[in-house]
Amino acid sequence: EPEVTQTPSHQVTQMGQEVILRCVPISNHLYFYWYRQILGQKVEFLVSFYNNEISEKSEIFDDQFSVERPDGSNFTLKIRSTKLEDSAMYFCASTVYRDRGETQYFGPGTRLLVL
Amino acid sequence: SQQGEEDPQALSIQEGENATMNCSYKTSINNLQWYRQNSGRGLVHLILIRSNEREKHSGRLRVTLDTSKKSSSLLITASRAADTASYFCATDPFTYALNFGKGTSLLVTP
């Protein structure tokens, strides 16, 4: 069964460094998402992406964050200058369409630790 | 807030028993989805129920949706130790974002 994959599974970085988290959505899916989950807290929406554009973003997704689909398979989340509070599990998700019956399929996550 | 909120926060049962988790939300929704998360792992989609549906089954899972009360329930029948996980409801309020609740932590003991 097709699944969303994410790399790396774990990333440790120093505060102020740039990180890029990578995702490969399910191949025929058209809508892509990033969420994050700070340890012990709920999953929070960051951004959605369709047709090479951001379709929606949350207040969390400030100028330090960016997303890109550099080729036909990868979807990336870049954090330009990481902060301690960026430490979280980051999940990528994808859907075929965006209508009332679509399931968002999540990847296994990247655990980011900012020191 | 449009977020789903689950209760109870934690539930401990024995194998073979049924587990019921509830979710409440505040605004109109497109659909509601339930996910499972094993400790420190990814989110596994369990079931989606559309706003015009009242009940849905998938294996040992039964989900109900009452849009008049803005609530949903997830029933796991004949629970197993492998069902131990956190369970989240996520509402789709006609935007791109899913709004997750804080989850119910289920412990199933042999």
mmCIF file of C-alpha atoms in Angstrom:
data_model
loop_
_atom_site.group_PDB
_atom_site.id
_atom_site.type_symbol
_atom_site.label_atom_id
_atom_site.label_comp_id
_atom_site.label_asym_id
_atom_site.label_seq_id
_atom_site.Cartn_x
_atom_site.Cartn_y
_atom_site.Cartn_z
ATOM 1 C CA GLU A 1 0.000 0.000 0.000
ATOM 2 C CA PRO A 2 1.402 3.432 -0.915
ATOM 3 C CA GLU A 3 2.533 5.550 1.997
ATOM 4 C CA VAL A 4 4.005 8.922 2.789
ATOM 5 C CA THR A 5 7.689 8.761 3.665
ATOM 6 C CA GLN A 6 9.811 11.297 5.523
ATOM 7 C CA THR A 7 13.536 11.800 6.003
ATOM 8 C CA PRO A 8 15.393 12.019 8.230
ATOM 9 C CA SER A 9 13.585 10.248 11.052
ATOM 10 C CA HIS A 10 15.577 12.269 13.596
ATOM 11 C CA GLN A 11 17.480 15.535 13.266
ATOM 12 C CA VAL A 12 19.529 17.338 15.884
ATOM 13 C CA THR A 13 20.647 20.869 15.126
ATOM 14 C CA GLN A 14 22.062 23.919 16.829
ATOM 15 C CA MET A 15 19.925 26.975 17.400
ATOM 16 C CA GLY A 16 20.202 29.361 14.477
ATOM 17 C CA GLN A 17 20.977 26.658 11.936
ATOM 18 C CA GLU A 18 18.870 25.928 8.900
ATOM 19 C CA VAL A 19 17.145 22.580 8.553
ATOM 20 C CA ILE A 20 15.331 20.976 5.668
ATOM 21 C CA LEU A 21 12.835 18.240 6.310
ATOM 22 C CA ARG A 22 11.940 16.042 3.399
ATOM 23 C CA CYS A 23 8.781 14.218 2.472
ATOM 24 C CA VAL A 24 7.716 12.032 -0.404
ATOM 25 C CA PRO A 25 3.919 12.163 -0.637
ATOM 26 C CA ILE A 26 1.865 9.371 -2.129
ATOM 27 C CA SER A 27 2.511 9.499 -5.850
ATOM 28 C CA ASN A 28 -0.921 10.418 -7.227
ATOM 29 C CA HIS A 29 -1.736 12.902 -4.465
ATOM 30 C CA LEU A 30 -2.080 16.570 -5.267
ATOM 31 C CA TYR A 31 -2.397 18.300 -1.889
ATOM 32 C CA PHE A 32 0.424 18.339 0.618
ATOM 33 C CA TYR A 33 0.566 19.417 4.232
ATOM 34 C CA TRP A 34 2.947 19.947 7.123
ATOM 35 C CA TYR A 35 1.938 19.606 10.751
ATOM 36 C CA ARG A 36 3.958 19.605 13.921
ATOM 37 C CA GLN A 37 3.521 18.120 17.365
ATOM 38 C CA ILE A 38 5.458 19.505 20.284
ATOM 39 C CA LEU A 39 6.128 16.789 22.845
ATOM 40 C CA GLY A 40 3.035 16.093 24.899
ATOM 41 C CA GLN A 41 0.881 18.492 22.928
ATOM 42 C CA LYS A 42 -1.639 18.234 20.136
ATOM 43 C CA VAL A 43 -0.884 18.089 16.448
ATOM 44 C CA GLU A 44 -0.885 21.566 14.894
ATOM 45 C CA PHE A 45 -1.372 22.530 11.271
ATOM 46 C CA LEU A 46 1.432 24.502 9.642
ATOM 47 C CA VAL A 47 0.759 24.782 5.924
ATOM 48 C CA SER A 48 -0.984 23.269 2.930
ATOM 49 C CA PHE A 49 0.359 23.296 -0.618
ATOM 50 C CA TYR A 50 -1.299 22.736 -3.961
ATOM 51 C CA ASN A 51 -0.249 23.404 -7.538
ATOM 52 C CA ASN A 52 3.107 24.823 -6.399
ATOM 53 C CA GLU A 53 1.499 27.369 -4.135
ATOM 54 C CA ILE A 54 0.687 27.683 -0.473
ATOM 55 C CA SER A 55 -3.078 27.344 -0.162
ATOM 56 C CA GLU A 56 -3.318 27.959 3.553
ATOM 57 C CA LYS A 57 -0.973 28.545 6.458
ATOM 58 C CA SER A 58 -1.288 28.932 10.186
ATOM 59 C CA GLU A 59 0.077 31.621 12.475
ATOM 60 C CA ILE A 60 2.925 29.284 13.342
ATOM 61 C CA PHE A 61 4.155 29.321 9.737
ATOM 62 C CA ASP A 62 6.034 32.619 9.840
ATOM 63 C CA ASP A 63 8.840 33.950 7.651
ATOM 64 C CA GLN A 64 11.272 31.445 9.124
ATOM 65 C CA PHE A 65 9.406 28.629 7.409
ATOM 66 C CA SER A 66 9.144 27.835 3.730
ATOM 67 C CA VAL A 67 7.938 24.922 1.643
ATOM 68 C CA GLU A 68 8.920 23.723 -1.760
ATOM 69 C CA ARG A 69 8.225 20.977 -4.221
ATOM 70 C CA PRO A 70 11.604 20.865 -5.925
ATOM 71 C CA ASP A 71 10.740 17.986 -8.221
ATOM 72 C CA GLY A 72 7.871 15.661 -9.023
ATOM 73 C CA SER A 73 8.189 13.583 -5.895
ATOM 74 C CA ASN A 74 9.662 15.539 -2.968
ATOM 75 C CA PHE A 75 8.015 18.095 -0.719
ATOM 76 C CA THR A 76 10.244 19.969 1.713
ATOM 77 C CA LEU A 77 9.875 22.127 4.791
ATOM 78 C CA LYS A 78 12.727 24.527 5.495
ATOM 79 C CA ILE A 79 13.288 26.298 8.773
ATOM 80 C CA ARG A 80 15.786 29.077 8.132
ATOM 81 C CA SER A 81 17.062 29.845 11.607
ATOM 82 C CA THR A 82 15.921 27.287 14.127
ATOM 83 C CA LYS A 83 14.834 28.211 17.630
ATOM 84 C CA LEU A 84 14.618 26.059 20.715
ATOM 85 C CA GLU A 85 10.837 26.124 20.470
ATOM 86 C CA ASP A 86 10.983 24.560 16.997
ATOM 87 C CA SER A 87 11.814 21.255 18.661
ATOM 88 C CA ALA A 88 8.927 18.998 17.745
ATOM 89 C CA MET A 89 7.819 16.080 15.620
ATOM 90 C CA TYR A 90 7.063 17.284 12.103
ATOM 91 C CA PHE A 91 4.556 15.351 10.040
ATOM 92 C CA CYS A 92 3.973 15.525 6.333
ATOM 93 C CA ALA A 93 0.588 14.516 4.929
ATOM 94 C CA SER A 94 -1.027 14.261 1.520
ATOM 95 C CA THR A 95 -4.413 13.830 -0.115
ATOM 96 C CA VAL A 96 -5.589 13.161 -3.628
ATOM 97 C CA TYR A 97 -8.103 15.930 -3.716
ATOM 98 C CA ARG A 98 -9.509 18.439 -1.309
ATOM 99 C CA ASP A 99 -13.168 17.648 -0.884
ATOM 100 C CA ARG A 100 -15.464 16.491 1.816
ATOM 101 C CA GLY A 101 -14.445 12.887 1.857
ATOM 102 C CA GLU A 102 -10.692 12.944 1.628
ATOM 103 C CA THR A 103 -8.419 11.266 4.109
ATOM 104 C CA GLN A 104 -5.152 12.954 4.954
ATOM 105 C CA TYR A 105 -2.420 10.314 5.025
ATOM 106 C CA PHE A 106 0.444 11.078 7.348
ATOM 107 C CA GLY A 107 4.079 10.127 7.200
ATOM 108 C CA PRO A 108 5.978 8.681 10.172
ATOM 109 C CA GLY A 109 7.389 12.068 11.132
ATOM 110 C CA THR A 110 10.763 13.709 11.647
ATOM 111 C CA ARG A 111 11.737 14.373 15.219
ATOM 112 C CA LEU A 112 13.613 17.674 15.320
ATOM 113 C CA LEU A 113 15.658 18.633 18.359
ATOM 114 C CA VAL A 114 17.116 22.132 18.514
ATOM 115 C CA LEU A 115 19.910 22.604 21.029
ATOM 116 C CA SER B 1 -11.749 27.304 18.822
ATOM 117 C CA GLN B 2 -12.697 24.814 16.116
ATOM 118 C CA GLN B 3 -10.614 22.064 17.641
ATOM 119 C CA GLY B 4 -11.874 18.643 18.475
ATOM 120 C CA GLU B 5 -11.562 17.798 22.121
ATOM 121 C CA GLU B 6 -11.489 14.199 23.264
ATOM 122 C CA ASP B 7 -12.559 12.675 26.503
ATOM 123 C CA PRO B 8 -11.543 10.952 28.579
ATOM 124 C CA GLN B 9 -7.922 12.088 28.541
ATOM 125 C CA ALA B 10 -6.860 8.623 29.633
ATOM 126 C CA LEU B 11 -8.580 5.262 29.633
ATOM 127 C CA SER B 12 -7.367 1.987 31.072
ATOM 128 C CA ILE B 13 -9.172 -1.270 30.303
ATOM 129 C CA GLN B 14 -8.492 -4.978 30.134
ATOM 130 C CA GLU B 15 -8.179 -7.030 26.990
ATOM 131 C CA GLY B 16 -11.526 -8.073 25.629
ATOM 132 C CA GLU B 17 -13.348 -5.041 26.968
ATOM 133 C CA ASN B 18 -14.742 -2.285 24.787
ATOM 134 C CA ALA B 19 -13.200 1.181 24.746
ATOM 135 C CA THR B 20 -15.233 4.284 24.014
ATOM 136 C CA MET B 21 -13.709 7.662 23.324
ATOM 137 C CA ASN B 22 -15.614 10.857 22.690
ATOM 138 C CA CYS B 23 -14.846 13.945 20.705
ATOM 139 C CA SER B 24 -16.574 17.316 20.789
ATOM 140 C CA TYR B 25 -16.083 20.254 18.471
ATOM 141 C CA LYS B 26 -17.447 23.758 18.125
ATOM 142 C CA THR B 27 -18.115 24.666 14.492
ATOM 143 C CA SER B 28 -19.591 23.119 11.361
ATOM 144 C CA ILE B 29 -17.426 20.489 9.805
ATOM 145 C CA ASN B 30 -16.857 18.890 6.433
ATOM 146 C CA ASN B 31 -15.850 15.578 7.938
ATOM 147 C CA LEU B 32 -14.267 14.126 11.050
ATOM 148 C CA GLN B 33 -11.362 11.713 11.109
ATOM 149 C CA TRP B 34 -9.934 9.498 13.824
ATOM 150 C CA TYR B 35 -6.226 8.732 14.045
ATOM 151 C CA ARG B 36 -4.109 6.489 16.220
ATOM 152 C CA GLN B 37 -0.602 7.304 17.397
ATOM 153 C CA ASN B 38 1.650 4.825 19.087
ATOM 154 C CA SER B 39 4.097 6.407 21.491
ATOM 155 C CA GLY B 40 6.473 8.698 19.627
ATOM 156 C CA ARG B 41 5.390 7.408 16.245
ATOM 157 C CA GLY B 42 3.395 8.622 13.272
ATOM 158 C CA LEU B 43 -0.326 9.131 12.860
ATOM 159 C CA VAL B 44 -2.265 6.210 11.461
ATOM 160 C CA HIS B 45 -5.592 6.990 9.874
ATOM 161 C CA LEU B 46 -8.409 4.879 11.261
ATOM 162 C CA ILE B 47 -11.663 6.120 9.835
ATOM 163 C CA LEU B 48 -13.314 9.143 8.238
ATOM 164 C CA ILE B 49 -16.961 10.020 8.689
ATOM 165 C CA ARG B 50 -18.606 12.656 6.529
ATOM 166 C CA SER B 51 -20.918 15.296 7.953
ATOM 167 C CA ASN B 52 -23.971 13.634 6.380
ATOM 168 C CA GLU B 53 -23.155 10.234 7.875
ATOM 169 C CA ARG B 54 -24.263 9.118 11.318
ATOM 170 C CA GLU B 55 -22.390 5.877 11.812
ATOM 171 C CA LYS B 56 -19.541 4.017 10.213
ATOM 172 C CA HIS B 57 -17.849 0.703 10.861
ATOM 173 C CA SER B 58 -14.401 -0.617 10.075
ATOM 174 C CA GLY B 59 -13.452 -3.957 11.560
ATOM 175 C CA ARG B 60 -13.590 -3.598 15.341
ATOM 176 C CA LEU B 61 -14.094 0.161 15.068
ATOM 177 C CA ARG B 62 -17.408 1.933 15.182
ATOM 178 C CA VAL B 63 -17.658 5.676 14.802
ATOM 179 C CA THR B 64 -20.731 7.790 15.325
ATOM 180 C CA LEU B 65 -21.292 11.409 14.478
ATOM 181 C CA ASP B 66 -23.980 13.687 15.850
ATOM 182 C CA THR B 67 -23.707 17.026 14.104
ATOM 183 C CA SER B 68 -26.543 18.503 16.161
ATOM 184 C CA LYS B 69 -24.520 17.925 19.309
ATOM 185 C CA LYS B 70 -21.211 18.483 17.546
ATOM 186 C CA SER B 71 -19.840 15.259 18.893
ATOM 187 C CA SER B 72 -18.409 11.963 17.750
ATOM 188 C CA SER B 73 -17.522 8.730 19.442
ATOM 189 C CA LEU B 74 -15.043 5.989 18.634
ATOM 190 C CA LEU B 75 -15.799 2.517 19.927
ATOM 191 C CA ILE B 76 -13.155 -0.191 19.829
ATOM 192 C CA THR B 77 -14.690 -3.572 20.516
ATOM 193 C CA ALA B 78 -12.912 -6.570 22.000
ATOM 194 C CA SER B 79 -9.783 -4.547 22.681
ATOM 195 C CA ARG B 80 -6.299 -6.017 22.463
ATOM 196 C CA ALA B 81 -3.003 -5.026 24.050
ATOM 197 C CA ALA B 82 -1.917 -3.846 20.590
ATOM 198 C CA ASP B 83 -4.662 -1.211 20.683
ATOM 199 C CA THR B 84 -2.673 0.646 23.348
ATOM 200 C CA ALA B 85 -2.029 4.057 21.813
ATOM 201 C CA SER B 86 -3.255 7.636 21.759
ATOM 202 C CA TYR B 87 -6.378 8.300 19.737
ATOM 203 C CA PHE B 88 -7.111 11.671 18.175
ATOM 204 C CA CYS B 89 -10.112 13.089 16.454
ATOM 205 C CA ALA B 90 -9.438 15.645 13.759
ATOM 206 C CA THR B 91 -12.102 17.909 12.348
ATOM 207 C CA ASP B 92 -12.148 19.339 8.865
ATOM 208 C CA PRO B 93 -13.897 22.716 9.151
ATOM 209 C CA PHE B 94 -14.057 23.363 5.396
ATOM 210 C CA THR B 95 -10.461 24.545 5.316
ATOM 211 C CA TYR B 96 -7.268 22.793 4.303
ATOM 212 C CA ALA B 97 -6.219 22.288 7.903
ATOM 213 C CA LEU B 98 -7.266 19.443 10.127
ATOM 214 C CA ASN B 99 -7.843 20.535 13.709
ATOM 215 C CA PHE B 100 -6.679 17.922 16.167
ATOM 216 C CA GLY B 101 -7.746 17.439 19.742
ATOM 217 C CA LYS B 102 -5.404 16.577 22.585
ATOM 218 C CA GLY B 103 -6.199 12.900 22.327
ATOM 219 C CA THR B 104 -7.242 10.030 24.531
ATOM 220 C CA SER B 105 -4.482 7.816 25.843
ATOM 221 C CA LEU B 106 -5.723 4.217 25.854
ATOM 222 C CA LEU B 107 -4.011 1.488 27.848
ATOM 223 C CA VAL B 108 -5.143 -2.078 27.299
ATOM 224 C CA THR B 109 -3.730 -4.534 29.803
ATOM 225 C CA PRO B 110 -3.588 -8.302 29.251
#
